[in-house]
């Protein structure tokens, strides 16, 4: 596949706010159409834009073709899932931080206890037995 075609397809993918099964199939059909028409010929990015439209135009056409309620539902669901994932990651990091700080506190307490029980100086008496 031509580098320009790959870049064009990648730019189309980046325009979509969500990428689920239907969107992937839509992009796959566009890619197959381009590949069928090119027949392994070199084609410039601008030629693709002239023939198929800009990536924004393709995304807009897709949004206009599908049911608006379905698209809004997918977008809201995607945002909700993203918030749940971010919240979960935040909780995991926060819990890890709390446990780490608690463990550092415990280790420091054990160190202080050890230092308090170690004699600072001692006197050694040697007794001579005759």
PDB file of C-alpha atoms in Angstrom:
ATOM      1  CA  UNK A   1       0.000   0.000   0.000  1.00  0.00           C
ATOM      2  CA  UNK A   2       1.208   3.471  -0.894  1.00  0.00           C
ATOM      3  CA  UNK A   3       2.448   5.733   1.931  1.00  0.00           C
ATOM      4  CA  UNK A   4       0.054   8.446   0.800  1.00  0.00           C
ATOM      5  CA  UNK A   5      -2.906   6.084   1.026  1.00  0.00           C
ATOM      6  CA  UNK A   6      -1.850   4.991   4.523  1.00  0.00           C
ATOM      7  CA  UNK A   7      -1.542   8.627   5.596  1.00  0.00           C
ATOM      8  CA  UNK A   8      -4.952   9.449   4.101  1.00  0.00           C
ATOM      9  CA  UNK A   9      -6.620   6.514   5.880  1.00  0.00           C
ATOM     10  CA  UNK A  10      -4.868   7.423   9.157  1.00  0.00           C
ATOM     11  CA  UNK A  11      -6.081  11.015   8.835  1.00  0.00           C
ATOM     12  CA  UNK A  12      -9.634   9.756   8.322  1.00  0.00           C
ATOM     13  CA  UNK A  13      -9.366   7.551  11.420  1.00  0.00           C
ATOM     14  CA  UNK A  14      -8.161  10.505  13.481  1.00  0.00           C
ATOM     15  CA  UNK A  15     -11.240  12.529  12.522  1.00  0.00           C
ATOM     16  CA  UNK A  16     -13.672  10.082  14.114  1.00  0.00           C
ATOM     17  CA  UNK A  17     -14.479  10.883  17.757  1.00  0.00           C
ATOM     18  CA  UNK A  18     -15.092   7.205  18.489  1.00  0.00           C
ATOM     19  CA  UNK A  19     -13.839   4.112  16.718  1.00  0.00           C
ATOM     20  CA  UNK A  20     -16.144   1.144  17.090  1.00  0.00           C
ATOM     21  CA  UNK A  21     -17.019  -1.743  14.816  1.00  0.00           C
ATOM     22  CA  UNK A  22     -19.222   0.246  12.419  1.00  0.00           C
ATOM     23  CA  UNK A  23     -16.667   3.019  12.038  1.00  0.00           C
ATOM     24  CA  UNK A  24     -13.870   0.531  11.385  1.00  0.00           C
ATOM     25  CA  UNK A  25     -15.970  -1.194   8.716  1.00  0.00           C
ATOM     26  CA  UNK A  26     -16.750   2.161   7.086  1.00  0.00           C
ATOM     27  CA  UNK A  27     -13.064   3.071   6.910  1.00  0.00           C
ATOM     28  CA  UNK A  28     -12.219  -0.436   5.648  1.00  0.00           C
ATOM     29  CA  UNK A  29     -14.718   0.000   2.787  1.00  0.00           C
ATOM     30  CA  UNK A  30     -13.127   3.340   1.867  1.00  0.00           C
ATOM     31  CA  UNK A  31      -9.676   1.741   1.952  1.00  0.00           C
ATOM     32  CA  UNK A  32     -10.831  -1.161  -0.258  1.00  0.00           C
ATOM     33  CA  UNK A  33     -12.393   1.275  -2.722  1.00  0.00           C
ATOM     34  CA  UNK A  34      -9.162   3.266  -2.926  1.00  0.00           C
ATOM     35  CA  UNK A  35      -7.054   0.114  -3.346  1.00  0.00           C
ATOM     36  CA  UNK A  36      -9.354  -1.228  -6.067  1.00  0.00           C
ATOM     37  CA  UNK A  37      -9.183   2.007  -8.000  1.00  0.00           C
ATOM     38  CA  UNK A  38      -5.414   2.521  -7.609  1.00  0.00           C
ATOM     39  CA  UNK A  39      -4.324  -0.999  -8.657  1.00  0.00           C
ATOM     40  CA  UNK A  40      -0.945  -0.602  -6.876  1.00  0.00           C
ATOM     41  CA  UNK A  41      -0.219   2.671  -8.667  1.00  0.00           C
ATOM     42  CA  UNK A  42       1.448   5.554  -6.912  1.00  0.00           C
ATOM     43  CA  UNK A  43      -1.104   8.192  -6.025  1.00  0.00           C
ATOM     44  CA  UNK A  44      -0.588  11.565  -4.372  1.00  0.00           C
ATOM     45  CA  UNK A  45      -2.364  12.612  -1.185  1.00  0.00           C
ATOM     46  CA  UNK A  46      -3.913  15.604  -2.946  1.00  0.00           C
ATOM     47  CA  UNK A  47      -5.342  13.314  -5.649  1.00  0.00           C
ATOM     48  CA  UNK A  48      -7.036  11.274  -2.934  1.00  0.00           C
ATOM     49  CA  UNK A  49      -8.449  14.450  -1.393  1.00  0.00           C
ATOM     50  CA  UNK A  50      -9.692  15.630  -4.796  1.00  0.00           C
ATOM     51  CA  UNK A  51     -11.320  12.295  -5.567  1.00  0.00           C
ATOM     52  CA  UNK A  52     -12.732  11.249  -2.170  1.00  0.00           C
ATOM     53  CA  UNK A  53     -12.786  14.485  -0.195  1.00  0.00           C
ATOM     54  CA  UNK A  54     -10.913  15.629   2.860  1.00  0.00           C
ATOM     55  CA  UNK A  55     -10.880  13.400   5.942  1.00  0.00           C
ATOM     56  CA  UNK A  56     -13.237  15.908   7.578  1.00  0.00           C
ATOM     57  CA  UNK A  57     -15.648  15.604   4.640  1.00  0.00           C
ATOM     58  CA  UNK A  58     -15.624  11.812   4.920  1.00  0.00           C
ATOM     59  CA  UNK A  59     -16.298  11.915   8.667  1.00  0.00           C
ATOM     60  CA  UNK A  60     -19.096  14.458   8.143  1.00  0.00           C
ATOM     61  CA  UNK A  61     -20.672  12.258   5.462  1.00  0.00           C
ATOM     62  CA  UNK A  62     -20.541   9.278   7.839  1.00  0.00           C
ATOM     63  CA  UNK A  63     -22.183  11.242  10.648  1.00  0.00           C
ATOM     64  CA  UNK A  64     -24.882  12.477   8.258  1.00  0.00           C
ATOM     65  CA  UNK A  65     -25.554   8.912   7.036  1.00  0.00           C
ATOM     66  CA  UNK A  66     -26.026   7.296  10.440  1.00  0.00           C
ATOM     67  CA  UNK A  67     -28.810   7.887  12.921  1.00  0.00           C
ATOM     68  CA  UNK A  68     -28.065  11.003  14.980  1.00  0.00           C
ATOM     69  CA  UNK A  69     -29.478   9.518  18.172  1.00  0.00           C
ATOM     70  CA  UNK A  70     -27.273   6.464  17.776  1.00  0.00           C
ATOM     71  CA  UNK A  71     -24.186   8.621  17.242  1.00  0.00           C
ATOM     72  CA  UNK A  72     -25.002  10.786  20.270  1.00  0.00           C
ATOM     73  CA  UNK A  73     -25.572   7.652  22.357  1.00  0.00           C
ATOM     74  CA  UNK A  74     -22.228   6.175  21.258  1.00  0.00           C
ATOM     75  CA  UNK A  75     -20.429   9.435  21.994  1.00  0.00           C
ATOM     76  CA  UNK A  76     -21.974   9.733  25.457  1.00  0.00           C
ATOM     77  CA  UNK A  77     -21.231   6.091  26.223  1.00  0.00           C
ATOM     78  CA  UNK A  78     -17.623   6.578  25.091  1.00  0.00           C
ATOM     79  CA  UNK A  79     -17.234   9.640  27.325  1.00  0.00           C
ATOM     80  CA  UNK A  80     -18.784   7.808  30.264  1.00  0.00           C
ATOM     81  CA  UNK A  81     -16.450   4.846  29.775  1.00  0.00           C
ATOM     82  CA  UNK A  82     -13.463   7.179  29.537  1.00  0.00           C
ATOM     83  CA  UNK A  83     -14.469   8.890  32.797  1.00  0.00           C
ATOM     84  CA  UNK A  84     -14.837   5.512  34.512  1.00  0.00           C
ATOM     85  CA  UNK A  85     -11.397   4.385  33.299  1.00  0.00           C
ATOM     86  CA  UNK A  86      -9.754   7.655  34.360  1.00  0.00           C
ATOM     87  CA  UNK A  87     -11.488   7.517  37.746  1.00  0.00           C
ATOM     88  CA  UNK A  88     -10.403   3.926  38.280  1.00  0.00           C
ATOM     89  CA  UNK A  89      -6.796   4.736  37.357  1.00  0.00           C
ATOM     90  CA  UNK A  90      -6.857   7.716  39.718  1.00  0.00           C
ATOM     91  CA  UNK A  91      -8.165   5.520  42.566  1.00  0.00           C
ATOM     92  CA  UNK A  92      -5.501   2.869  41.920  1.00  0.00           C
ATOM     93  CA  UNK A  93      -2.727   5.478  41.921  1.00  0.00           C
ATOM     94  CA  UNK A  94      -4.135   7.106  45.060  1.00  0.00           C
ATOM     95  CA  UNK A  95      -4.408   3.764  46.886  1.00  0.00           C
ATOM     96  CA  UNK A  96      -0.880   2.827  45.841  1.00  0.00           C
ATOM     97  CA  UNK A  97       0.389   6.156  47.116  1.00  0.00           C
ATOM     98  CA  UNK A  98      -1.409   5.754  50.448  1.00  0.00           C
ATOM     99  CA  UNK A  99      -0.119   2.199  50.941  1.00  0.00           C
ATOM    100  CA  UNK A 100       3.417   3.272  50.020  1.00  0.00           C
ATOM    101  CA  UNK A 101       3.353   6.181  52.448  1.00  0.00           C
ATOM    102  CA  UNK A 102       1.987   3.926  55.198  1.00  0.00           C
ATOM    103  CA  UNK A 103       4.729   1.377  54.564  1.00  0.00           C
ATOM    104  CA  UNK A 104       7.390   4.109  54.665  1.00  0.00           C
ATOM    105  CA  UNK A 105       5.941   5.276  57.986  1.00  0.00           C
ATOM    106  CA  UNK A 106       6.069   1.725  59.375  1.00  0.00           C
ATOM    107  CA  UNK A 107       9.655   1.198  58.256  1.00  0.00           C
ATOM    108  CA  UNK A 108      10.663   4.522  59.791  1.00  0.00           C
ATOM    109  CA  UNK A 109       8.993   3.544  63.105  1.00  0.00           C
ATOM    110  CA  UNK A 110      10.796   0.192  63.121  1.00  0.00           C
ATOM    111  CA  UNK A 111      14.089   1.976  62.453  1.00  0.00           C
ATOM    112  CA  UNK A 112      13.485   4.398  65.317  1.00  0.00           C
ATOM    113  CA  UNK A 113      12.579   1.531  67.674  1.00  0.00           C
ATOM    114  CA  UNK A 114      15.743  -0.285  66.703  1.00  0.00           C
ATOM    115  CA  UNK A 115      17.885   2.824  67.205  1.00  0.00           C
ATOM    116  CA  UNK A 116      16.324   3.396  70.641  1.00  0.00           C
ATOM    117  CA  UNK A 117      17.187  -0.119  71.810  1.00  0.00           C
ATOM    118  CA  UNK A 118      20.767  -0.201  70.598  1.00  0.00           C
ATOM    119  CA  UNK A 119      23.118   0.754  73.423  1.00  0.00           C
ATOM    120  CA  UNK A 120      24.927   3.951  72.711  1.00  0.00           C
ATOM    121  CA  UNK A 121      27.932   3.065  74.799  1.00  0.00           C
ATOM    122  CA  UNK A 122      28.893   0.159  76.917  1.00  0.00           C
ATOM    123  CA  UNK A 123      31.557  -0.546  79.423  1.00  0.00           C
ATOM    124  CA  UNK A 124      33.573  -3.664  79.164  1.00  0.00           C
ATOM    125  CA  UNK A 125      35.357  -4.835  82.206  1.00  0.00           C
ATOM    126  CA  UNK A 126      38.043  -7.390  81.969  1.00  0.00           C
ATOM    127  CA  UNK A 127      38.573  -9.383  85.073  1.00  0.00           C
ATOM    128  CA  UNK A 128      41.919 -10.974  85.527  1.00  0.00           C
ATOM    129  CA  UNK A 129      41.843 -14.316  87.295  1.00  0.00           C
ATOM    130  CA  UNK A 130      45.060 -15.279  88.968  1.00  0.00           C
TER     131      UNK A 130
END
